[in-house]
């Protein structure tokens, strides 16, 4: 079974309920307590996107904010670590103000800029991260960046938090 990065957009009230209740968090991580459009399966793209953002020349502060969009240090509910759906990484959250920061950082890079850096890259680390991709890697990475960017833009617009986990 493949392990993939999952994100969910939630209200502050829903996040607070998940912090208090393992059952509430399990409902969210089981894709039952938010509308389908508020979930995003990033598959295994986080490592690739992170490397591509580095290749664009993003500064250290921007990279720190972008990384928060994949793996906040803010664990939602430590009691949930004992659930069988958790894979080595705790379920974390990005608060609404931080979501806005992530959205702003993602907006600093257009999908076109991402496409350009992948197209021109001869980066060995990038090739090792995505060895089995068929098709135009630059196009696919730019699309994944755009999807994540849209997800965070919508979360910021609606003043939502994001919850992140590996499933």
CSV table of N, CA and C in Angstrom, one decimal:
chain,number,residue,atom,x,y,z
A,1,UNK,N,0.8,-1.2,0.0
A,1,UNK,CA,0.0,0.0,0.0
A,1,UNK,C,0.9,1.2,0.0
A,2,UNK,N,0.6,2.2,-0.9
A,2,UNK,CA,1.4,3.4,-1.0
A,2,UNK,C,1.0,4.3,0.1
A,3,UNK,N,1.9,5.1,0.6
A,3,UNK,CA,1.6,6.1,1.6
A,3,UNK,C,1.7,7.4,0.9
A,4,UNK,N,0.6,8.2,1.1
A,4,UNK,CA,0.5,9.5,0.4
A,4,UNK,C,0.2,10.6,1.4
A,5,UNK,N,0.5,11.8,1.0
A,5,UNK,CA,0.3,13.0,1.8
A,5,UNK,C,-1.2,13.5,1.5
A,6,UNK,N,-1.9,13.6,2.6
A,6,UNK,CA,-3.3,14.1,2.6
A,6,UNK,C,-3.4,15.4,3.3
A,7,UNK,N,-4.3,16.3,2.7
A,7,UNK,CA,-4.6,17.5,3.3
A,7,UNK,C,-6.1,17.7,3.4
A,8,UNK,N,-6.6,18.4,4.4
A,8,UNK,CA,-8.0,18.7,4.5
A,8,UNK,C,-8.1,20.2,5.0
A,9,UNK,N,-9.1,20.9,4.4
A,9,UNK,CA,-9.4,22.2,4.8
A,9,UNK,C,-10.5,22.1,5.9
A,10,UNK,N,-10.3,22.8,7.0
A,10,UNK,CA,-11.3,22.7,8.1
A,10,UNK,C,-11.5,24.1,8.7
A,11,UNK,N,-12.6,24.3,9.4
A,11,UNK,CA,-12.9,25.5,10.1
A,11,UNK,C,-12.1,25.4,11.4
A,12,UNK,N,-11.9,26.6,12.0
A,12,UNK,CA,-11.2,26.6,13.3
A,12,UNK,C,-12.0,25.8,14.4
A,13,UNK,N,-13.3,25.8,14.3
A,13,UNK,CA,-14.1,25.1,15.2
A,13,UNK,C,-14.0,23.6,15.0
A,14,UNK,N,-13.9,23.1,13.7
A,14,UNK,CA,-13.7,21.7,13.5
A,14,UNK,C,-12.3,21.3,13.9
A,15,UNK,N,-11.3,22.1,13.7
A,15,UNK,CA,-9.9,21.8,14.2
A,15,UNK,C,-9.9,21.7,15.7
A,16,UNK,N,-10.6,22.6,16.4
A,16,UNK,CA,-10.7,22.5,17.8
A,16,UNK,C,-11.3,21.2,18.3
A,17,UNK,N,-12.4,20.8,17.6
A,17,UNK,CA,-13.0,19.5,17.9
A,17,UNK,C,-12.1,18.3,17.7
A,18,UNK,N,-11.3,18.4,16.7
A,18,UNK,CA,-10.3,17.3,16.4
A,18,UNK,C,-9.2,17.3,17.5
A,19,UNK,N,-8.8,18.5,18.0
A,19,UNK,CA,-7.8,18.5,19.1
A,19,UNK,C,-8.4,17.9,20.4
A,20,UNK,N,-9.7,18.0,20.6
A,20,UNK,CA,-10.3,17.5,21.8
A,20,UNK,C,-10.6,16.0,21.7
A,21,UNK,N,-10.9,15.6,20.5
A,21,UNK,CA,-11.5,14.2,20.3
A,21,UNK,C,-10.8,13.4,19.2
A,22,UNK,N,-10.3,12.3,19.6
A,22,UNK,CA,-9.6,11.4,18.7
A,22,UNK,C,-10.7,10.9,17.7
A,23,UNK,N,-11.9,10.7,18.1
A,23,UNK,CA,-12.9,10.2,17.2
A,23,UNK,C,-13.2,11.2,16.1
A,24,UNK,N,-13.2,12.5,16.5
A,24,UNK,CA,-13.5,13.6,15.5
A,24,UNK,C,-12.3,13.6,14.5
A,25,UNK,N,-11.1,13.5,15.0
A,25,UNK,CA,-9.9,13.5,14.1
A,25,UNK,C,-10.0,12.3,13.2
A,26,UNK,N,-10.4,11.1,13.7
A,26,UNK,CA,-10.5,9.9,12.9
A,26,UNK,C,-11.5,10.1,11.8
A,27,UNK,N,-12.6,10.7,12.1
A,27,UNK,CA,-13.6,11.0,11.1
A,27,UNK,C,-13.1,11.9,10.0
A,28,UNK,N,-12.3,12.9,10.3
A,28,UNK,CA,-11.7,13.7,9.3
A,28,UNK,C,-10.7,13.0,8.5
A,29,UNK,N,-9.8,12.2,9.2
A,29,UNK,CA,-8.7,11.5,8.5
A,29,UNK,C,-9.3,10.3,7.7
A,30,UNK,N,-10.5,9.9,8.0
A,30,UNK,CA,-11.2,8.9,7.2
A,30,UNK,C,-12.1,9.4,6.1
A,31,UNK,N,-11.9,10.7,5.8
A,31,UNK,CA,-12.6,11.4,4.7
A,31,UNK,C,-14.1,11.4,4.9
A,32,UNK,N,-14.6,11.6,6.1
A,32,UNK,CA,-16.0,11.5,6.4
A,32,UNK,C,-16.6,12.8,7.0
A,33,UNK,N,-15.7,13.8,7.4
A,33,UNK,CA,-16.3,14.9,8.1
A,33,UNK,C,-16.1,16.3,7.4
A,34,UNK,N,-15.6,16.2,6.2
A,34,UNK,CA,-15.5,17.5,5.4
A,34,UNK,C,-16.0,17.2,4.0
A,35,UNK,N,-16.4,18.2,3.3
A,35,UNK,CA,-16.8,17.9,1.9
A,35,UNK,C,-15.6,17.4,1.1
A,36,UNK,N,-15.9,16.6,0.1
A,36,UNK,CA,-14.8,16.0,-0.7
A,36,UNK,C,-13.9,17.1,-1.3
A,37,UNK,N,-14.5,18.2,-1.7
A,37,UNK,CA,-13.6,19.3,-2.3
A,37,UNK,C,-12.7,19.9,-1.3
A,38,UNK,N,-12.9,19.6,0.0
A,38,UNK,CA,-12.0,20.2,1.0
A,38,UNK,C,-10.8,19.2,1.3
A,39,UNK,N,-10.7,18.1,0.6
A,39,UNK,CA,-9.6,17.2,0.8
A,39,UNK,C,-8.7,17.3,-0.5
A,40,UNK,N,-7.4,17.0,-0.2
A,40,UNK,CA,-6.5,17.0,-1.3
A,40,UNK,C,-5.5,15.8,-1.1
A,41,UNK,N,-5.4,15.0,-2.1
A,41,UNK,CA,-4.4,13.9,-2.0
A,41,UNK,C,-3.2,14.3,-2.8
A,42,UNK,N,-2.1,14.6,-2.2
A,42,UNK,CA,-0.9,15.0,-2.9
A,42,UNK,C,0.0,13.9,-3.3
A,43,UNK,N,-0.5,12.7,-3.0
A,43,UNK,CA,0.3,11.5,-3.4
A,43,UNK,C,1.7,11.6,-2.8
A,44,UNK,N,2.7,11.4,-3.7
A,44,UNK,CA,4.1,11.5,-3.2
A,44,UNK,C,4.8,12.8,-3.7
A,45,UNK,N,4.0,13.8,-4.1
A,45,UNK,CA,4.6,15.0,-4.7
A,45,UNK,C,5.3,15.9,-3.7
A,46,UNK,N,5.1,15.9,-2.4
A,46,UNK,CA,5.8,16.9,-1.6
A,46,UNK,C,7.3,17.0,-1.7
A,47,UNK,N,8.0,15.9,-1.8
A,47,UNK,CA,9.4,15.9,-1.9
A,47,UNK,C,9.9,16.5,-3.2
A,48,UNK,N,9.1,16.2,-4.3
A,48,UNK,CA,9.5,16.7,-5.6
A,48,UNK,C,9.2,18.2,-5.6
A,49,UNK,N,8.1,18.7,-5.1
A,49,UNK,CA,7.8,20.1,-5.1
A,49,UNK,C,8.8,20.9,-4.3
A,50,UNK,N,9.1,20.3,-3.2
A,50,UNK,CA,10.1,21.0,-2.3
A,50,UNK,C,11.4,21.2,-3.1
A,51,UNK,N,11.9,20.2,-3.8
A,51,UNK,CA,13.2,20.3,-4.5
A,51,UNK,C,13.0,21.3,-5.7
A,52,UNK,N,11.9,21.3,-6.3
A,52,UNK,CA,11.7,22.2,-7.4
A,52,UNK,C,11.7,23.6,-6.9
A,53,UNK,N,11.0,23.9,-5.8
A,53,UNK,CA,11.0,25.2,-5.2
A,53,UNK,C,12.4,25.7,-4.9
A,54,UNK,N,13.2,24.8,-4.4
A,54,UNK,CA,14.6,25.1,-4.2
A,54,UNK,C,15.3,25.5,-5.5
A,55,UNK,N,15.0,24.8,-6.5
A,55,UNK,CA,15.6,25.0,-7.8
A,55,UNK,C,15.2,26.4,-8.4
A,56,UNK,N,14.0,26.9,-8.0
A,56,UNK,CA,13.6,28.2,-8.5
A,56,UNK,C,14.4,29.3,-7.8
A,57,UNK,N,15.1,29.0,-6.8
A,57,UNK,CA,15.9,30.0,-6.1
A,57,UNK,C,15.1,30.6,-4.9
A,58,UNK,N,14.1,30.0,-4.5
A,58,UNK,CA,13.3,30.5,-3.3
A,58,UNK,C,14.2,30.7,-2.1
A,59,UNK,N,14.1,31.8,-1.4
A,59,UNK,CA,14.9,32.1,-0.3
A,59,UNK,C,14.6,31.2,0.9
A,60,UNK,N,15.4,31.2,1.9
A,60,UNK,CA,15.2,30.4,3.1
A,60,UNK,C,13.9,30.6,3.8
A,61,UNK,N,13.5,31.9,3.9
A,61,UNK,CA,12.3,32.2,4.6
A,61,UNK,C,11.1,31.7,3.9
A,62,UNK,N,11.1,31.8,2.5
A,62,UNK,CA,10.0,31.3,1.7
A,62,UNK,C,9.9,29.8,1.8
A,63,UNK,N,11.1,29.1,1.7
A,63,UNK,CA,11.1,27.7,1.8
A,63,UNK,C,10.6,27.2,3.1
A,64,UNK,N,10.9,27.9,4.2
A,64,UNK,CA,10.4,27.5,5.5
A,64,UNK,C,8.8,27.6,5.5
A,65,UNK,N,8.3,28.6,5.0
A,65,UNK,CA,6.8,28.8,4.9
A,65,UNK,C,6.2,27.7,4.0
A,66,UNK,N,6.8,27.4,2.8
A,66,UNK,CA,6.3,26.4,1.9
A,66,UNK,C,6.4,25.0,2.6
A,67,UNK,N,7.4,24.7,3.3
A,67,UNK,CA,7.5,23.4,4.0
A,67,UNK,C,6.4,23.2,5.0
A,68,UNK,N,6.0,24.3,5.6
A,68,UNK,CA,5.0,24.3,6.6
A,68,UNK,C,3.7,23.8,6.0
A,69,UNK,N,3.5,24.0,4.7
A,69,UNK,CA,2.3,23.6,4.0
A,69,UNK,C,2.2,22.1,3.8
A,70,UNK,N,3.3,21.4,4.0
A,70,UNK,CA,3.4,19.9,4.0
A,70,UNK,C,3.5,19.3,5.3
A,71,UNK,N,4.1,20.0,6.3
A,71,UNK,CA,4.4,19.3,7.5
A,71,UNK,C,4.6,20.2,8.7
A,72,UNK,N,3.5,20.8,9.1
A,72,UNK,CA,3.5,21.7,10.3
A,72,UNK,C,4.0,20.9,11.5
A,73,UNK,N,4.6,21.6,12.4
A,73,UNK,CA,5.0,20.9,13.7
A,73,UNK,C,3.9,20.9,14.7
A,74,UNK,N,2.8,21.5,14.3
A,74,UNK,CA,1.7,21.6,15.3
A,74,UNK,C,0.8,20.3,15.2
A,75,UNK,N,1.1,19.4,16.1
A,75,UNK,CA,0.3,18.1,16.1
A,75,UNK,C,-1.1,18.4,16.6
A,76,UNK,N,-2.1,17.8,15.9
A,76,UNK,CA,-3.5,18.0,16.2
A,76,UNK,C,-3.9,17.3,17.5
A,77,UNK,N,-3.6,16.1,17.7
A,77,UNK,CA,-4.0,15.3,18.8
A,77,UNK,C,-3.1,14.2,19.0
A,78,UNK,N,-2.1,14.3,20.0
A,78,UNK,CA,-1.2,13.2,20.2
A,78,UNK,C,-1.8,11.8,20.5
A,79,UNK,N,-3.0,11.8,21.0
A,79,UNK,CA,-3.6,10.5,21.3
A,79,UNK,C,-3.9,9.7,20.0
A,80,UNK,N,-4.0,10.4,18.9
A,80,UNK,CA,-4.3,9.8,17.6
A,80,UNK,C,-3.1,9.0,17.1
A,81,UNK,N,-1.9,9.1,17.6
A,81,UNK,CA,-0.8,8.4,17.2
A,81,UNK,C,-1.0,6.9,17.3
A,82,UNK,N,-1.8,6.4,18.2
A,82,UNK,CA,-2.1,5.0,18.4
A,82,UNK,C,-3.0,4.4,17.4
A,83,UNK,N,-3.7,5.2,16.5
A,83,UNK,CA,-4.6,4.7,15.5
A,83,UNK,C,-3.8,4.1,14.4
A,84,UNK,N,-4.4,3.0,13.8
A,84,UNK,CA,-3.7,2.2,12.8
A,84,UNK,C,-3.5,3.0,11.5
A,85,UNK,N,-4.3,4.1,11.3
A,85,UNK,CA,-4.1,4.8,10.0
A,85,UNK,C,-2.9,5.7,10.0
A,86,UNK,N,-2.3,6.0,11.1
A,86,UNK,CA,-1.2,6.9,11.2
A,86,UNK,C,0.1,6.2,10.8
A,87,UNK,N,0.8,6.7,9.9
A,87,UNK,CA,2.1,6.1,9.4
A,87,UNK,C,3.3,7.0,9.8
A,88,UNK,N,3.9,6.7,10.9
A,88,UNK,CA,5.1,7.3,11.4
A,88,UNK,C,5.1,8.8,11.6
A,89,UNK,N,4.2,9.5,10.9
A,89,UNK,CA,4.1,11.0,11.1
A,89,UNK,C,2.8,11.3,11.8
A,90,UNK,N,2.9,12.2,12.8
A,90,UNK,CA,1.7,12.6,13.4
A,90,UNK,C,0.8,13.5,12.5
A,91,UNK,N,-0.5,13.6,12.8
A,91,UNK,CA,-1.4,14.4,12.1
A,91,UNK,C,-1.1,15.9,12.6
A,92,UNK,N,-0.9,16.8,11.7
A,92,UNK,CA,-0.5,18.1,12.1
A,92,UNK,C,-1.5,19.1,11.5
A,93,UNK,N,-1.4,20.4,11.9
A,93,UNK,CA,-2.4,21.4,11.4
A,93,UNK,C,-1.6,22.7,11.1
A,94,UNK,N,-2.1,23.4,10.2
A,94,UNK,CA,-1.7,24.8,9.8
A,94,UNK,C,-2.8,25.7,10.1
A,95,UNK,N,-2.6,26.6,11.1
A,95,UNK,CA,-3.7,27.5,11.5
A,95,UNK,C,-4.0,28.5,10.4
A,96,UNK,N,-5.2,29.1,10.4
A,96,UNK,CA,-5.6,30.0,9.3
A,96,UNK,C,-4.6,31.1,8.9
A,97,UNK,N,-4.0,31.8,9.9
A,97,UNK,CA,-3.1,32.8,9.6
A,97,UNK,C,-1.8,32.3,8.9
A,98,UNK,N,-1.4,31.1,9.3
A,98,UNK,CA,-0.3,30.4,8.6
A,98,UNK,C,-0.7,29.9,7.3
A,99,UNK,N,-1.9,29.5,7.1
A,99,UNK,CA,-2.5,29.1,5.8
A,99,UNK,C,-2.3,30.2,4.8
A,100,UNK,N,-2.7,31.4,5.3
A,100,UNK,CA,-2.5,32.6,4.4
A,100,UNK,C,-1.1,32.9,4.0
A,101,UNK,N,-0.2,32.6,4.9
A,101,UNK,CA,1.3,32.8,4.6
A,101,UNK,C,1.7,31.8,3.6
A,102,UNK,N,1.3,30.5,3.7
A,102,UNK,CA,1.6,29.5,2.8
A,102,UNK,C,1.0,29.8,1.4
A,103,UNK,N,-0.2,30.3,1.4
A,103,UNK,CA,-0.8,30.7,0.1
A,103,UNK,C,0.0,31.8,-0.5
A,104,UNK,N,0.4,32.8,0.2
A,104,UNK,CA,1.2,33.9,-0.3
A,104,UNK,C,2.5,33.4,-0.9
A,105,UNK,N,3.2,32.5,-0.2
A,105,UNK,CA,4.4,31.9,-0.6
A,105,UNK,C,4.2,31.1,-1.9
A,106,UNK,N,3.2,30.4,-2.0
A,106,UNK,CA,2.9,29.6,-3.2
A,106,UNK,C,2.6,30.5,-4.4
A,107,UNK,N,2.0,31.7,-4.1
A,107,UNK,CA,1.7,32.6,-5.2
A,107,UNK,C,3.0,33.3,-5.8
A,108,UNK,N,4.1,33.2,-5.0
A,108,UNK,CA,5.3,33.8,-5.5
A,108,UNK,C,5.9,33.1,-6.6
A,109,UNK,N,5.5,31.8,-6.8
A,109,UNK,CA,6.0,31.0,-8.0
A,109,UNK,C,4.8,30.6,-8.8
A,110,UNK,N,4.9,31.0,-10.1
A,110,UNK,CA,3.8,30.7,-11.0
A,110,UNK,C,4.0,29.2,-11.5
A,111,UNK,N,3.0,28.6,-11.9
A,111,UNK,CA,3.2,27.2,-12.5
A,111,UNK,C,4.2,27.3,-13.7
A,112,UNK,N,4.1,28.4,-14.4
A,112,UNK,CA,5.1,28.5,-15.5
A,112,UNK,C,6.5,28.6,-15.1
A,113,UNK,N,6.8,29.2,-14.0
A,113,UNK,CA,8.2,29.3,-13.4
A,113,UNK,C,8.6,27.9,-13.0
A,114,UNK,N,7.7,27.2,-12.4
A,114,UNK,CA,7.9,25.8,-11.9
A,114,UNK,C,8.2,24.9,-13.2
A,115,UNK,N,7.4,25.1,-14.2
A,115,UNK,CA,7.6,24.3,-15.4
A,115,UNK,C,9.0,24.6,-16.0
A,116,UNK,N,9.3,25.9,-16.1
A,116,UNK,CA,10.6,26.3,-16.7
A,116,UNK,C,11.8,25.7,-15.9
A,117,UNK,N,11.8,25.7,-14.6
A,117,UNK,CA,12.9,25.2,-13.9
A,117,UNK,C,13.1,23.7,-14.0
A,118,UNK,N,11.9,23.0,-14.1
A,118,UNK,CA,12.0,21.5,-14.3
A,118,UNK,C,12.5,21.2,-15.7
A,119,UNK,N,12.0,21.9,-16.7
A,119,UNK,CA,12.4,21.7,-18.0
A,119,UNK,C,13.9,21.9,-18.3
A,120,UNK,N,14.5,22.9,-17.6
A,120,UNK,CA,15.9,23.2,-17.8
A,120,UNK,C,16.8,22.5,-16.8
A,121,UNK,N,16.2,21.8,-15.8
A,121,UNK,CA,17.0,21.2,-14.8
A,121,UNK,C,17.6,19.9,-15.2
A,122,UNK,N,18.9,19.7,-14.8
A,122,UNK,CA,19.6,18.5,-15.0
A,122,UNK,C,19.9,18.0,-13.6
A,123,UNK,N,19.0,18.3,-12.6
A,123,UNK,CA,19.2,18.0,-11.2
A,123,UNK,C,19.1,16.5,-10.9
A,124,UNK,N,20.2,15.9,-10.5
A,124,UNK,CA,20.2,14.5,-10.1
A,124,UNK,C,19.2,14.2,-9.0
A,125,UNK,N,19.1,15.0,-8.0
A,125,UNK,CA,18.2,14.8,-6.9
A,125,UNK,C,16.8,14.7,-7.3
A,126,UNK,N,16.4,15.6,-8.2
A,126,UNK,CA,15.1,15.6,-8.8
A,126,UNK,C,14.8,14.3,-9.5
A,127,UNK,N,15.7,13.9,-10.3
A,127,UNK,CA,15.5,12.7,-11.1
A,127,UNK,C,15.4,11.4,-10.2
A,128,UNK,N,16.1,11.4,-9.1
A,128,UNK,CA,16.0,10.3,-8.1
A,128,UNK,C,14.7,10.3,-7.4
A,129,UNK,N,14.1,11.5,-7.1
A,129,UNK,CA,12.9,11.6,-6.4
A,129,UNK,C,11.7,11.0,-7.3
A,130,UNK,N,11.8,11.3,-8.5
A,130,UNK,CA,10.7,10.9,-9.4
A,130,UNK,C,11.1,10.0,-10.6
A,131,UNK,N,11.7,8.9,-10.3
A,131,UNK,CA,12.3,8.0,-11.3
A,131,UNK,C,11.2,7.4,-12.2
A,132,UNK,N,10.0,7.2,-11.8
A,132,UNK,CA,9.0,6.4,-12.5
A,132,UNK,C,8.0,7.2,-13.2
A,133,UNK,N,8.1,8.5,-13.4
A,133,UNK,CA,7.1,9.3,-14.0
A,133,UNK,C,7.2,9.1,-15.5
A,134,UNK,N,6.0,8.9,-16.1
A,134,UNK,CA,6.0,8.9,-17.6
A,134,UNK,C,5.3,10.1,-18.0
A,135,UNK,N,5.7,10.7,-19.1
A,135,UNK,CA,5.1,11.9,-19.6
A,135,UNK,C,6.0,13.1,-19.3
A,136,UNK,N,5.5,14.2,-19.5
A,136,UNK,CA,6.3,15.5,-19.4
A,136,UNK,C,6.4,15.8,-17.9
A,137,UNK,N,7.5,15.6,-17.3
A,137,UNK,CA,7.7,15.8,-15.9
A,137,UNK,C,7.5,17.3,-15.5
A,138,UNK,N,8.0,18.2,-16.3
A,138,UNK,CA,7.8,19.6,-16.1
A,138,UNK,C,6.3,20.0,-16.0
A,139,UNK,N,5.6,19.4,-17.0
A,139,UNK,CA,4.1,19.7,-17.0
A,139,UNK,C,3.4,19.2,-15.8
A,140,UNK,N,3.8,18.0,-15.4
A,140,UNK,CA,3.1,17.3,-14.2
A,140,UNK,C,3.5,18.0,-13.0
A,141,UNK,N,4.7,18.4,-12.8
A,141,UNK,CA,5.1,19.1,-11.5
A,141,UNK,C,4.5,20.5,-11.5
A,142,UNK,N,4.4,21.2,-12.6
A,142,UNK,CA,3.7,22.5,-12.7
A,142,UNK,C,2.3,22.3,-12.3
A,143,UNK,N,1.6,21.3,-12.8
A,143,UNK,CA,0.2,21.0,-12.5
A,143,UNK,C,0.0,20.7,-11.0
A,144,UNK,N,0.9,19.9,-10.4
A,144,UNK,CA,0.8,19.7,-9.0
A,144,UNK,C,1.0,20.9,-8.1
A,145,UNK,N,2.0,21.8,-8.5
A,145,UNK,CA,2.2,23.1,-7.9
A,145,UNK,C,0.9,23.9,-8.0
A,146,UNK,N,0.3,23.9,-9.1
A,146,UNK,CA,-1.0,24.7,-9.3
A,146,UNK,C,-2.1,24.2,-8.5
A,147,UNK,N,-2.2,22.9,-8.4
A,147,UNK,CA,-3.3,22.3,-7.5
A,147,UNK,C,-3.1,22.6,-6.1
A,148,UNK,N,-1.8,22.5,-5.6
A,148,UNK,CA,-1.6,22.9,-4.2
A,148,UNK,C,-1.8,24.4,-4.0
A,149,UNK,N,-1.4,25.2,-4.9
A,149,UNK,CA,-1.6,26.6,-4.8
A,149,UNK,C,-3.0,27.0,-4.7
A,150,UNK,N,-3.9,26.4,-5.6
A,150,UNK,CA,-5.3,26.6,-5.6
A,150,UNK,C,-5.9,26.2,-4.3
A,151,UNK,N,-5.5,25.0,-3.8
A,151,UNK,CA,-6.0,24.5,-2.5
A,151,UNK,C,-5.8,25.5,-1.4
A,152,UNK,N,-4.5,26.0,-1.3
A,152,UNK,CA,-4.2,26.9,-0.2
A,152,UNK,C,-4.8,28.3,-0.4
A,153,UNK,N,-5.0,28.7,-1.7
A,153,UNK,CA,-5.6,30.0,-2.0
A,153,UNK,C,-7.1,29.9,-1.4
A,154,UNK,N,-7.8,28.8,-1.7
A,154,UNK,CA,-9.2,28.7,-1.3
A,154,UNK,C,-9.2,28.6,0.2
A,155,UNK,N,-8.3,27.9,0.9
A,155,UNK,CA,-8.3,27.8,2.3
A,155,UNK,C,-8.1,29.2,2.9
A,156,UNK,N,-7.2,30.0,2.4
A,156,UNK,CA,-6.9,31.3,2.9
A,156,UNK,C,-8.1,32.2,2.6
A,157,UNK,N,-8.7,32.2,1.5
A,157,UNK,CA,-9.9,33.0,1.2
A,157,UNK,C,-11.0,32.7,2.2
A,158,UNK,N,-11.2,31.4,2.5
A,158,UNK,CA,-12.3,31.1,3.5
A,158,UNK,C,-11.9,31.1,4.9
A,159,UNK,N,-10.6,31.5,5.2
A,159,UNK,CA,-10.1,31.6,6.6
A,159,UNK,C,-10.1,30.2,7.3
A,160,UNK,N,-9.7,29.2,6.5
A,160,UNK,CA,-9.7,27.8,7.1
A,160,UNK,C,-8.3,27.4,7.5
A,161,UNK,N,-8.2,26.4,8.3
A,161,UNK,CA,-7.0,25.7,8.7
A,161,UNK,C,-6.8,24.6,7.7
A,162,UNK,N,-5.6,24.0,7.7
A,162,UNK,CA,-5.4,22.7,7.0
A,162,UNK,C,-4.9,21.7,8.0
A,163,UNK,N,-5.4,20.5,7.8
A,163,UNK,CA,-4.9,19.3,8.6
A,163,UNK,C,-4.1,18.5,7.6
A,164,UNK,N,-3.0,18.0,8.0
A,164,UNK,CA,-2.1,17.2,7.2
A,164,UNK,C,-1.7,15.9,7.8
A,165,UNK,N,-1.7,14.8,7.0
A,165,UNK,CA,-1.3,13.5,7.4
A,165,UNK,C,-0.9,12.7,6.3
A,166,UNK,N,-0.2,11.6,6.6
A,166,UNK,CA,0.2,10.6,5.6
A,166,UNK,C,-0.7,9.4,5.8
A,167,UNK,N,-1.2,8.9,4.7
A,167,UNK,CA,-2.2,7.8,4.7
A,167,UNK,C,-1.8,6.7,3.8
